[in-house]
PDB file of C-alpha atoms in Angstrom:
ATOM      1  CA  MET Y   4       0.000   0.000   0.000  1.00  0.00           C
ATOM      2  CA  ALA Y   5       1.284   3.448  -0.859  1.00  0.00           C
ATOM      3  CA  ILE Y   6       2.266   5.658   2.067  1.00  0.00           C
ATOM      4  CA  SER Y   7       0.937   8.808   0.391  1.00  0.00           C
ATOM      5  CA  ARG Y   8      -2.054  10.328  -1.351  1.00  0.00           C
ATOM      6  CA  PHE Y   9      -1.083   8.680  -4.615  1.00  0.00           C
ATOM      7  CA  PRO Y  10      -3.956   6.351  -5.493  1.00  0.00           C
ATOM      8  CA  GLU Y  11      -3.332   2.769  -4.450  1.00  0.00           C
ATOM      9  CA  ASP Y  12      -2.769   0.447  -7.393  1.00  0.00           C
ATOM     10  CA  ARG Y  13      -3.862  -3.038  -6.419  1.00  0.00           C
ATOM     11  CA  GLY Y  14      -2.851  -4.342  -9.834  1.00  0.00           C
ATOM     12  CA  LEU Y  15       0.699  -3.107  -9.270  1.00  0.00           C
ATOM     13  CA  ASN Y  16       0.787  -4.554  -5.760  1.00  0.00           C
ATOM     14  CA  ALA Y  17      -0.434  -7.914  -7.050  1.00  0.00           C
ATOM     15  CA  ARG Y  18       2.080  -7.976  -9.892  1.00  0.00           C
ATOM     16  CA  MET Y  19       4.956  -7.040  -7.601  1.00  0.00           C
ATOM     17  CA  GLY Y  20       3.936  -9.756  -5.170  1.00  0.00           C
ATOM     18  CA  MET Y  21       3.607 -12.412  -7.871  1.00  0.00           C
ATOM     19  CA  THR Y  22       6.904 -11.422  -9.475  1.00  0.00           C
ATOM     20  CA  MET Y  23       8.723 -11.622  -6.141  1.00  0.00           C
ATOM     21  CA  PHE Y  24       7.086 -14.999  -5.379  1.00  0.00           C
ATOM     22  CA  PHE Y  25       8.059 -16.593  -8.689  1.00  0.00           C
ATOM     23  CA  LEU Y  26      11.552 -15.123  -8.600  1.00  0.00           C
ATOM     24  CA  GLY Y  27      11.975 -16.352  -5.023  1.00  0.00           C
ATOM     25  CA  LEU Y  28      10.879 -19.837  -6.081  1.00  0.00           C
ATOM     26  CA  LEU Y  29      13.249 -19.659  -9.029  1.00  0.00           C
ATOM     27  CA  TYR Y  30      16.064 -18.607  -6.711  1.00  0.00           C
ATOM     28  CA  VAL Y  31      15.468 -21.579  -4.382  1.00  0.00           C
ATOM     29  CA  VAL Y  32      15.564 -23.992  -7.331  1.00  0.00           C
ATOM     30  CA  PHE Y  33      18.677 -22.284  -8.694  1.00  0.00           C
ATOM     31  CA  VAL Y  34      20.579 -22.588  -5.398  1.00  0.00           C
ATOM     32  CA  ALA Y  35      19.421 -26.197  -4.939  1.00  0.00           C
ATOM     33  CA  VAL Y  36      20.787 -27.140  -8.378  1.00  0.00           C
ATOM     34  CA  LEU Y  37      24.103 -25.489  -7.536  1.00  0.00           C
ATOM     35  CA  PHE Y  38      24.421 -27.503  -4.329  1.00  0.00           C
ATOM     36  CA  VAL Y  39      23.530 -30.782  -6.041  1.00  0.00           C
ATOM     37  CA  VAL Y  40      25.888 -30.264  -8.966  1.00  0.00           C
ATOM     38  CA  ILE Y  41      28.978 -28.769  -7.364  1.00  0.00           C
ATOM     39  CA  LYS Y  42      28.449 -30.006  -3.786  1.00  0.00           C
ATOM     40  CA  SER Y  43      29.661 -26.751  -2.243  1.00  0.00           C
ATOM     41  CA  ALA Y  44      28.175 -23.454  -3.275  1.00  0.00           C
ATOM     42  CA  VAL Y  45      29.428 -21.356  -0.376  1.00  0.00           C
ATOM     43  CA  PHE Y  46      31.346 -19.026  -2.639  1.00  0.00           C
ATOM     44  CA  VAL Y  47      28.248 -18.572  -4.821  1.00  0.00           C
ATOM     45  CA  LEU Y  48      26.116 -17.648  -1.820  1.00  0.00           C
ATOM     46  CA  VAL Y  49      28.772 -15.233  -0.564  1.00  0.00           C
ATOM     47  CA  ILE Y  50      28.991 -13.545  -3.951  1.00  0.00           C
ATOM     48  CA  ALA Y  51      25.202 -13.526  -4.341  1.00  0.00           C
ATOM     49  CA  GLY Y  52      24.706 -12.071  -0.874  1.00  0.00           C
ATOM     50  CA  GLY Y  53      27.353  -9.433  -1.491  1.00  0.00           C
ATOM     51  CA  LEU Y  54      25.782  -8.415  -4.794  1.00  0.00           C
ATOM     52  CA  LEU Y  55      22.302  -8.203  -3.265  1.00  0.00           C
ATOM     53  CA  PHE Y  56      23.611  -6.084  -0.382  1.00  0.00           C
ATOM     54  CA  ALA Y  57      25.445  -3.737  -2.745  1.00  0.00           C
ATOM     55  CA  GLN Y  58      22.578  -3.483  -5.208  1.00  0.00           C
ATOM     56  CA  TYR Y  59      19.960  -2.857  -2.524  1.00  0.00           C
ATOM     57  CA  PHE Y  60      21.869  -0.406  -0.336  1.00  0.00           C
ATOM     58  CA  PHE Y  61      23.848   1.372  -3.044  1.00  0.00           C
ATOM     59  CA  SER Y  62      21.368   1.269  -5.942  1.00  0.00           C
ATOM     60  CA  ASP Y  63      20.842   5.028  -5.748  1.00  0.00           C
ATOM     61  CA  LYS Y  64      24.572   5.747  -5.959  1.00  0.00           C
ATOM     62  CA  ILE Y  65      25.019   3.260  -8.807  1.00  0.00           C
ATOM     63  CA  ALA Y  66      22.177   4.796 -10.837  1.00  0.00           C
ATOM     64  CA  LEU Y  67      23.373   8.354 -10.231  1.00  0.00           C
ATOM     65  CA  PHE Y  68      26.931   7.420 -11.186  1.00  0.00           C
ATOM     66  CA  SER Y  69      25.738   5.676 -14.356  1.00  0.00           C
ATOM     67  CA  MET Y  70      24.040   8.868 -15.535  1.00  0.00           C
ATOM     68  CA  GLY Y  71      26.642  11.259 -14.186  1.00  0.00           C
ATOM     69  CA  ALA Y  72      24.005  12.845 -11.936  1.00  0.00           C
ATOM     70  CA  LYS Y  73      24.910  14.915  -8.890  1.00  0.00           C
ATOM     71  CA  GLU Y  74      22.750  15.881  -5.944  1.00  0.00           C
ATOM     72  CA  VAL Y  75      21.813  19.569  -5.909  1.00  0.00           C
ATOM     73  CA  SER Y  76      20.731  21.811  -3.045  1.00  0.00           C
ATOM     74  CA  PRO Y  77      17.705  24.156  -3.028  1.00  0.00           C
ATOM     75  CA  GLU Y  78      20.132  27.027  -3.529  1.00  0.00           C
ATOM     76  CA  GLN Y  79      21.607  25.407  -6.640  1.00  0.00           C
ATOM     77  CA  ALA Y  80      18.260  24.487  -8.245  1.00  0.00           C
ATOM     78  CA  PRO Y  81      15.499  26.465  -6.505  1.00  0.00           C
ATOM     79  CA  GLU Y  82      12.804  26.005  -9.174  1.00  0.00           C
ATOM     80  CA  LEU Y  83      13.338  22.253  -9.401  1.00  0.00           C
ATOM     81  CA  HIS Y  84      13.278  21.856  -5.627  1.00  0.00           C
ATOM     82  CA  ALA Y  85      10.125  23.970  -5.444  1.00  0.00           C
ATOM     83  CA  LEU Y  86       8.349  21.671  -7.927  1.00  0.00           C
ATOM     84  CA  VAL Y  87       9.388  18.542  -6.012  1.00  0.00           C
ATOM     85  CA  GLU Y  88       8.429  20.031  -2.658  1.00  0.00           C
ATOM     86  CA  ARG Y  89       5.019  21.128  -3.933  1.00  0.00           C
ATOM     87  CA  LEU Y  90       4.270  17.657  -5.257  1.00  0.00           C
ATOM     88  CA  CYS Y  91       5.421  16.012  -2.026  1.00  0.00           C
ATOM     89  CA  VAL Y  92       3.078  18.262  -0.036  1.00  0.00           C
ATOM     90  CA  MET Y  93       0.227  17.338  -2.398  1.00  0.00           C
ATOM     91  CA  ALA Y  94       1.076  13.649  -2.066  1.00  0.00           C
ATOM     92  CA  ASP Y  95       1.769  13.821   1.688  1.00  0.00           C
ATOM     93  CA  MET Y  96       5.107  12.029   1.355  1.00  0.00           C
ATOM     94  CA  PRO Y  97       8.713  12.720   2.417  1.00  0.00           C
ATOM     95  CA  LYS Y  98      10.677  14.913   0.056  1.00  0.00           C
ATOM     96  CA  PRO Y  99      13.434  12.891  -1.656  1.00  0.00           C
ATOM     97  CA  ARG Y 100      16.870  14.181  -2.532  1.00  0.00           C
ATOM     98  CA  VAL Y 101      17.114  15.919  -5.884  1.00  0.00           C
ATOM     99  CA  ALA Y 102      19.807  15.421  -8.514  1.00  0.00           C
ATOM    100  CA  ILE Y 103      20.628  16.726 -11.977  1.00  0.00           C
ATOM    101  CA  ALA Y 104      22.484  14.817 -14.699  1.00  0.00           C
ATOM    102  CA  ASP Y 105      24.663  16.856 -17.043  1.00  0.00           C
ATOM    103  CA  THR Y 106      23.442  15.301 -20.296  1.00  0.00           C
ATOM    104  CA  ASP Y 107      21.250  16.466 -23.155  1.00  0.00           C
ATOM    105  CA  VAL Y 108      19.290  13.177 -23.122  1.00  0.00           C
ATOM    106  CA  PRO Y 109      15.786  14.289 -22.044  1.00  0.00           C
ATOM    107  CA  ASN Y 110      14.901  12.005 -19.164  1.00  0.00           C
ATOM    108  CA  ALA Y 111      14.224  11.575 -15.461  1.00  0.00           C
ATOM    109  CA  PHE Y 112      14.378   8.697 -13.003  1.00  0.00           C
ATOM    110  CA  ALA Y 113      13.844   7.815  -9.359  1.00  0.00           C
ATOM    111  CA  THR Y 114      15.933   5.435  -7.299  1.00  0.00           C
ATOM    112  CA  GLY Y 115      16.393   4.432  -3.666  1.00  0.00           C
ATOM    113  CA  ARG Y 116      15.313   1.552  -1.453  1.00  0.00           C
ATOM    114  CA  THR Y 117      12.785   3.552   0.643  1.00  0.00           C
ATOM    115  CA  PRO Y 118      10.922   6.862   0.317  1.00  0.00           C
ATOM    116  CA  GLU Y 119      13.233   8.286   2.992  1.00  0.00           C
ATOM    117  CA  ALA Y 120      16.358   7.262   1.044  1.00  0.00           C
ATOM    118  CA  ALA Y 121      15.018   8.085  -2.416  1.00  0.00           C
ATOM    119  CA  VAL Y 122      16.532  10.330  -5.063  1.00  0.00           C
ATOM    120  CA  VAL Y 123      14.670  11.936  -7.959  1.00  0.00           C
ATOM    121  CA  ALA Y 124      16.946  12.920 -10.822  1.00  0.00           C
ATOM    122  CA  VAL Y 125      16.339  14.899 -13.981  1.00  0.00           C
ATOM    123  CA  THR Y 126      18.651  15.665 -16.869  1.00  0.00           C
ATOM    124  CA  LYS Y 127      19.544  19.102 -18.146  1.00  0.00           C
ATOM    125  CA  GLY Y 128      18.053  17.985 -21.447  1.00  0.00           C
ATOM    126  CA  ILE Y 129      14.581  17.474 -20.015  1.00  0.00           C
ATOM    127  CA  MET Y 130      14.711  20.713 -18.041  1.00  0.00           C
ATOM    128  CA  ARG Y 131      15.609  22.615 -21.203  1.00  0.00           C
ATOM    129  CA  ARG Y 132      12.830  21.090 -23.325  1.00  0.00           C
ATOM    130  CA  LEU Y 133       9.802  20.961 -21.039  1.00  0.00           C
ATOM    131  CA  GLU Y 134       7.491  23.673 -19.784  1.00  0.00           C
ATOM    132  CA  PRO Y 135       7.129  23.889 -15.966  1.00  0.00           C
ATOM    133  CA  GLN Y 136       3.748  22.094 -15.959  1.00  0.00           C
ATOM    134  CA  GLU Y 137       5.166  19.309 -18.136  1.00  0.00           C
ATOM    135  CA  LEU Y 138       8.197  18.880 -15.897  1.00  0.00           C
ATOM    136  CA  GLU Y 139       5.882  18.813 -12.876  1.00  0.00           C
ATOM    137  CA  ALA Y 140       3.901  15.995 -14.500  1.00  0.00           C
ATOM    138  CA  VAL Y 141       7.094  14.003 -15.100  1.00  0.00           C
ATOM    139  CA  LEU Y 142       8.216  14.537 -11.502  1.00  0.00           C
ATOM    140  CA  ALA Y 143       4.804  13.357 -10.262  1.00  0.00           C
ATOM    141  CA  HIS Y 144       5.323  10.186 -12.315  1.00  0.00           C
ATOM    142  CA  GLU Y 145       8.721   9.610 -10.686  1.00  0.00           C
ATOM    143  CA  LEU Y 146       7.445  10.332  -7.178  1.00  0.00           C
ATOM    144  CA  SER Y 147       4.724   7.734  -7.745  1.00  0.00           C
ATOM    145  CA  HIS Y 148       7.470   5.129  -8.202  1.00  0.00           C
ATOM    146  CA  VAL Y 149       8.929   6.176  -4.853  1.00  0.00           C
ATOM    147  CA  ALA Y 150       5.584   6.161  -3.036  1.00  0.00           C
ATOM    148  CA  HIS Y 151       4.637   2.718  -4.337  1.00  0.00           C
ATOM    149  CA  ARG Y 152       8.120   1.349  -3.500  1.00  0.00           C
ATOM    150  CA  ASP Y 153       8.380  -0.295  -6.895  1.00  0.00           C
ATOM    151  CA  VAL Y 154      11.963   0.984  -7.264  1.00  0.00           C
ATOM    152  CA  ALA Y 155      13.033  -1.241  -4.364  1.00  0.00           C
ATOM    153  CA  VAL Y 156      11.041  -4.175  -5.748  1.00  0.00           C
ATOM    154  CA  MET Y 157      12.651  -3.788  -9.178  1.00  0.00           C
ATOM    155  CA  THR Y 158      16.083  -3.676  -7.541  1.00  0.00           C
ATOM    156  CA  ILE Y 159      15.486  -6.958  -5.731  1.00  0.00           C
ATOM    157  CA  ALA Y 160      13.682  -8.525  -8.701  1.00  0.00           C
ATOM    158  CA  SER Y 161      16.600  -7.866 -11.039  1.00  0.00           C
ATOM    159  CA  PHE Y 162      19.077  -9.372  -8.567  1.00  0.00           C
ATOM    160  CA  LEU Y 163      18.501 -13.021  -9.491  1.00  0.00           C
ATOM    161  CA  GLY Y 164      19.005 -12.345 -13.183  1.00  0.00           C
ATOM    162  CA  LEU Y 165      22.187 -10.442 -12.359  1.00  0.00           C
ATOM    163  CA  VAL Y 166      23.633 -13.367 -10.389  1.00  0.00           C
ATOM    164  CA  ALA Y 167      22.616 -15.945 -12.994  1.00  0.00           C
ATOM    165  CA  GLY Y 168      24.030 -13.881 -15.826  1.00  0.00           C
ATOM    166  CA  LEU Y 169      27.271 -13.280 -13.944  1.00  0.00           C
ATOM    167  CA  LEU Y 170      27.677 -16.960 -13.108  1.00  0.00           C
ATOM    168  CA  THR Y 171      27.037 -17.955 -16.731  1.00  0.00           C
ATOM    169  CA  ARG Y 172      29.743 -15.574 -17.934  1.00  0.00           C
ATOM    170  CA  VAL Y 173      32.243 -16.695 -15.277  1.00  0.00           C
ATOM    171  CA  LEU Y 174      31.790 -20.370 -16.117  1.00  0.00           C
ATOM    172  CA  PHE Y 175      31.874 -19.705 -19.860  1.00  0.00           C
ATOM    173  CA  TYR Y 176      35.183 -17.866 -19.736  1.00  0.00           C
ATOM    174  CA  SER Y 177      36.545 -20.300 -17.159  1.00  0.00           C
ATOM    175  CA  GLY Y 178      35.910 -23.173 -19.582  1.00  0.00           C
ATOM    176  CA  MET Y 179      37.145 -21.185 -22.563  1.00  0.00           C
ATOM    177  CA  TYR Y 180      40.497 -20.464 -20.975  1.00  0.00           C
ATOM    178  CA  GLY Y 181      40.934 -23.835 -19.316  1.00  0.00           C
ATOM    179  CA  GLY Y 182      39.714 -22.870 -15.859  1.00  0.00           C
ATOM    180  CA  GLY Y 183      39.445 -25.578 -13.248  1.00  0.00           C
ATOM    181  CA  PHE Y 184      36.042 -24.858 -11.731  1.00  0.00           C
ATOM    182  CA  GLY Y 185      34.656 -28.158 -10.575  1.00  0.00           C
ATOM    183  CA  ARG Y 186      37.407 -29.980 -12.484  1.00  0.00           C
ATOM    184  CA  ASP Y 187      38.560 -33.459 -11.438  1.00  0.00           C
ATOM    185  CA  GLU Y 188      41.339 -34.821 -13.608  1.00  0.00           C
ATOM    186  CA  ARG Y 189      40.369 -38.400 -12.704  1.00  0.00           C
ATOM    187  CA  ASP Y 190      36.854 -37.865 -13.996  1.00  0.00           C
ATOM    188  CA  GLY Y 191      36.408 -37.960 -17.726  1.00  0.00           C
ATOM    189  CA  ASN Y 192      33.095 -36.102 -17.354  1.00  0.00           C
ATOM    190  CA  SER Y 193      34.620 -33.210 -15.428  1.00  0.00           C
ATOM    191  CA  GLY Y 194      32.983 -30.701 -17.741  1.00  0.00           C
ATOM    192  CA  ALA Y 195      29.442 -32.003 -17.163  1.00  0.00           C
ATOM    193  CA  PRO Y 196      28.750 -30.105 -13.901  1.00  0.00           C
ATOM    194  CA  VAL Y 197      29.917 -26.860 -15.457  1.00  0.00           C
ATOM    195  CA  MET Y 198      27.676 -27.371 -18.477  1.00  0.00           C
ATOM    196  CA  VAL Y 199      24.658 -28.137 -16.266  1.00  0.00           C
ATOM    197  CA  ILE Y 200      25.227 -25.002 -14.194  1.00  0.00           C
ATOM    198  CA  MET Y 201      25.689 -22.897 -17.319  1.00  0.00           C
ATOM    199  CA  LEU Y 202      22.436 -24.166 -18.827  1.00  0.00           C
ATOM    200  CA  VAL Y 203      20.462 -23.692 -15.602  1.00  0.00           C
ATOM    201  CA  SER Y 204      21.972 -20.223 -15.079  1.00  0.00           C
ATOM    202  CA  ALA Y 205      21.076 -19.208 -18.626  1.00  0.00           C
ATOM    203  CA  LEU Y 206      17.503 -20.460 -18.167  1.00  0.00           C
ATOM    204  CA  VAL Y 207      17.153 -18.634 -14.840  1.00  0.00           C
ATOM    205  CA  TYR Y 208      18.475 -15.462 -16.440  1.00  0.00           C
ATOM    206  CA  VAL Y 209      15.957 -15.613 -19.302  1.00  0.00           C
ATOM    207  CA  ILE Y 210      12.975 -16.280 -17.013  1.00  0.00           C
ATOM    208  CA  SER Y 211      13.914 -13.558 -14.517  1.00  0.00           C
ATOM    209  CA  PHE Y 212      14.591 -11.147 -17.396  1.00  0.00           C
ATOM    210  CA  LEU Y 213      11.120 -11.674 -18.859  1.00  0.00           C
ATOM    211  CA  LEU Y 214       9.395 -11.409 -15.467  1.00  0.00           C
ATOM    212  CA  THR Y 215      11.110  -8.141 -14.567  1.00  0.00           C
ATOM    213  CA  ARG Y 216      10.441  -6.675 -18.025  1.00  0.00           C
ATOM    214  CA  ALA Y 217       6.733  -7.464 -17.719  1.00  0.00           C
ATOM    215  CA  LEU Y 218       6.624  -5.856 -14.267  1.00  0.00           C
ATOM    216  CA  SER Y 219       8.579  -2.847 -15.526  1.00  0.00           C
ATOM    217  CA  ARG Y 220       6.078  -2.124 -18.301  1.00  0.00           C
ATOM    218  CA  TYR Y 221       3.123  -2.256 -15.922  1.00  0.00           C
ATOM    219  CA  ARG Y 222       4.803  -0.067 -13.295  1.00  0.00           C
ATOM    220  CA  GLU Y 223       5.318   2.654 -15.908  1.00  0.00           C
ATOM    221  CA  LEU Y 224       1.623   2.651 -16.773  1.00  0.00           C
ATOM    222  CA  SER Y 225       0.808   2.720 -13.071  1.00  0.00           C
ATOM    223  CA  ALA Y 226       3.111   5.702 -12.473  1.00  0.00           C
ATOM    224  CA  ASP Y 227       1.609   7.544 -15.464  1.00  0.00           C
ATOM    225  CA  ARG Y 228      -1.855   6.988 -14.039  1.00  0.00           C
ATOM    226  CA  SER Y 229      -0.956   7.958 -10.453  1.00  0.00           C
ATOM    227  CA  GLY Y 230       1.021  11.028 -11.478  1.00  0.00           C
ATOM    228  CA  ALA Y 231      -1.735  12.252 -13.792  1.00  0.00           C
ATOM    229  CA  ILE Y 232      -4.396  11.843 -11.092  1.00  0.00           C
ATOM    230  CA  LEU Y 233      -2.259  13.636  -8.476  1.00  0.00           C
ATOM    231  CA  THR Y 234      -1.662  16.694 -10.669  1.00  0.00           C
ATOM    232  CA  GLY Y 235      -5.033  16.531 -12.404  1.00  0.00           C
ATOM    233  CA  ALA Y 236      -3.253  17.275 -15.697  1.00  0.00           C
ATOM    234  CA  PRO Y 237      -2.914  14.123 -17.834  1.00  0.00           C
ATOM    235  CA  SER Y 238      -2.457  16.295 -20.931  1.00  0.00           C
ATOM    236  CA  SER Y 239       0.744  17.786 -19.489  1.00  0.00           C
ATOM    237  CA  LEU Y 240       2.222  14.324 -19.013  1.00  0.00           C
ATOM    238  CA  ALA Y 241       1.111  13.336 -22.521  1.00  0.00           C
ATOM    239  CA  SER Y 242       2.737  16.459 -23.948  1.00  0.00           C
ATOM    240  CA  ALA Y 243       5.977  15.669 -22.101  1.00  0.00           C
ATOM    241  CA  LEU Y 244       5.961  12.109 -23.440  1.00  0.00           C
ATOM    242  CA  VAL Y 245       5.505  13.281 -27.029  1.00  0.00           C
ATOM    243  CA  LYS Y 246       8.275  15.871 -26.743  1.00  0.00           C
ATOM    244  CA  ILE Y 247      10.750  13.491 -25.124  1.00  0.00           C
ATOM    245  CA  SER Y 248      10.050  10.582 -27.469  1.00  0.00           C
ATOM    246  CA  GLY Y 249      10.350  12.841 -30.486  1.00  0.00           C
ATOM    247  CA  ASP Y 250      13.649  14.330 -29.363  1.00  0.00           C
ATOM    248  CA  MET Y 251      15.300  10.991 -28.532  1.00  0.00           C
ATOM    249  CA  GLY Y 252      16.143  10.498 -32.207  1.00  0.00           C
ATOM    250  CA  LYS Y 253      18.148  13.732 -32.207  1.00  0.00           C
ATOM    251  CA  ILE Y 254      20.485  12.646 -29.397  1.00  0.00           C
ATOM    252  CA  PRO Y 255      23.986  11.315 -30.294  1.00  0.00           C
ATOM    253  CA  THR Y 256      24.234   7.513 -30.162  1.00  0.00           C
ATOM    254  CA  ARG Y 257      26.989   7.519 -27.535  1.00  0.00           C
ATOM    255  CA  ASP Y 258      24.810   9.527 -25.135  1.00  0.00           C
ATOM    256  CA  LEU Y 259      21.821   7.232 -25.686  1.00  0.00           C
ATOM    257  CA  ARG Y 260      23.918   4.144 -24.984  1.00  0.00           C
ATOM    258  CA  ARG Y 261      25.107   5.620 -21.722  1.00  0.00           C
ATOM    259  CA  ALA Y 262      21.519   6.428 -20.735  1.00  0.00           C
ATOM    260  CA  GLU Y 263      20.383   2.873 -21.554  1.00  0.00           C
ATOM    261  CA  THR Y 264      22.063   1.673 -18.331  1.00  0.00           C
ATOM    262  CA  VAL Y 265      19.149   3.112 -16.318  1.00  0.00           C
ATOM    263  CA  ASN Y 266      16.380   2.392 -18.853  1.00  0.00           C
ATOM    264  CA  ALA Y 267      14.357   0.341 -16.369  1.00  0.00           C
ATOM    265  CA  LEU Y 268      14.250   3.329 -13.986  1.00  0.00           C
ATOM    266  CA  ALA Y 269      13.864   6.104 -16.561  1.00  0.00           C
ATOM    267  CA  PHE Y 270      10.725   8.048 -17.479  1.00  0.00           C
ATOM    268  CA  ALA Y 271      11.191   7.165 -21.160  1.00  0.00           C
ATOM    269  CA  PRO Y 272      13.570   4.566 -22.649  1.00  0.00           C
ATOM    270  CA  ALA Y 273      16.723   5.775 -24.360  1.00  0.00           C
ATOM    271  CA  ILE Y 274      16.816   3.715 -27.543  1.00  0.00           C
ATOM    272  CA  SER Y 275      20.097   3.849 -29.416  1.00  0.00           C
ATOM    273  CA  ARG Y 276      20.192   3.509 -33.179  1.00  0.00           C
ATOM    274  CA  GLY Y 277      20.624  -0.020 -34.401  1.00  0.00           C
ATOM    275  CA  PHE Y 278      20.136  -3.239 -32.466  1.00  0.00           C
ATOM    276  CA  SER Y 279      19.701  -3.266 -28.710  1.00  0.00           C
ATOM    277  CA  LEU Y 280      18.020  -5.537 -26.227  1.00  0.00           C
ATOM    278  CA  SER Y 281      15.582  -2.766 -25.369  1.00  0.00           C
ATOM    279  CA  SER Y 282      14.182  -2.967 -28.897  1.00  0.00           C
ATOM    280  CA  MET Y 283      13.330  -6.645 -28.363  1.00  0.00           C
ATOM    281  CA  PHE Y 284      12.290  -6.720 -24.700  1.00  0.00           C
ATOM    282  CA  ASP Y 285      10.992  -3.276 -23.830  1.00  0.00           C
ATOM    283  CA  THR Y 286      11.209  -1.914 -20.306  1.00  0.00           C
ATOM    284  CA  HIS Y 287       8.369   0.511 -21.108  1.00  0.00           C
ATOM    285  CA  PRO Y 288       4.963   0.235 -22.781  1.00  0.00           C
ATOM    286  CA  SER Y 289       4.630   1.804 -26.210  1.00  0.00           C
ATOM    287  CA  LEU Y 290       4.145   5.552 -26.517  1.00  0.00           C
ATOM    288  CA  GLN Y 291       0.690   5.021 -28.021  1.00  0.00           C
ATOM    289  CA  GLN Y 292      -0.381   2.810 -25.127  1.00  0.00           C
ATOM    290  CA  ARG Y 293       0.705   5.448 -22.629  1.00  0.00           C
ATOM    291  CA  LEU Y 294      -1.024   8.247 -24.555  1.00  0.00           C
ATOM    292  CA  ASP Y 295      -4.245   6.232 -24.861  1.00  0.00           C
ATOM    293  CA  GLN Y 296      -4.324   5.672 -21.108  1.00  0.00           C
ATOM    294  CA  LEU Y 297      -3.732   9.370 -20.402  1.00  0.00           C
ATOM    295  CA  ALA Y 298      -6.489  10.357 -22.850  1.00  0.00           C
ATOM    296  CA  LYS Y 299      -8.904   8.066 -20.995  1.00  0.00           C
ATOM    297  CA  ILE Y 300      -7.910   9.578 -17.634  1.00  0.00           C
ATOM    298  CA  GLU Y 301      -8.410  13.076 -19.109  1.00  0.00           C
ATOM    299  CA  ALA Y 302     -11.907  12.108 -20.228  1.00  0.00           C
ATOM    300  CA  ASP Y 303     -12.730  10.529 -16.847  1.00  0.00           C
ATOM    301  CA  LEU Y 304     -11.540  13.614 -14.966  1.00  0.00           C
ATOM    302  CA  GLY Y 305     -13.625  15.800 -17.283  1.00  0.00           C
ATOM    303  CA  ARG Y 306     -16.776  13.781 -16.571  1.00  0.00           C
ATOM    304  CA  SER Y 307     -16.181  13.748 -12.809  1.00  0.00           C
ATOM    305  CA  GLY Y 308     -15.545  17.504 -12.833  1.00  0.00           C
TER     306      GLY Y 308
END
């Protein structure tokens, strides 16, 4: 349940709960296979625990570093802080820290494990392009993520895929360069355990990847809906979406690729030219789907008014 005046989204809560349940079940099976195949998986658990700790407690710092964003004070960005503070008063929630990324990629994102430890970041590109009411709508979208705690859920949900993907790569390169993981020179089938772990890790990675992508798309629609209802201006959010999506194609490829590292957290995906995983397994719903939802909310608010 949200700890604010943002409307509760039971669909989001249910999806987050189901995703965490299935990923938890997948994690138990994954660890069990590791123990059965290699007998001792202590080092795997230590690495996994360390990664989870780092990702959960330092996710905000990692995301800010990835985008080159720096925290700013009210004196450094008074208008931005005023917008965030106004929205937090409207939503009855703690004011998060505020950061600005020095990039022309028009975007915004929220990160942090709790509302008290959250950070809302915007880029100079989005501040330059949007009108104040449009930027306010985008910030309301990001604050909805914080209020519903889906940033923390996405951080934990992506952890299993991270571990599985890392383990697959380690074992692949270990075998490629003659590594001795699980090797017994007296056993002619010494490579079998490694192959089993690689296959299971790859399968776990694919399943967790698809689950988190499905959750990510829904959470964006939920944040659009909650932010639009809080501000009462769905058209401002729609206008911001159209502007940002249209300007993405004008951004240099190198800048888009850098921004892709926080696609799952961003207001709009940074799609680089050419092939990318985001073009196959989107972290966000389509622009048209988001605009259609906002148009429906606009009509509903008009009827209720």
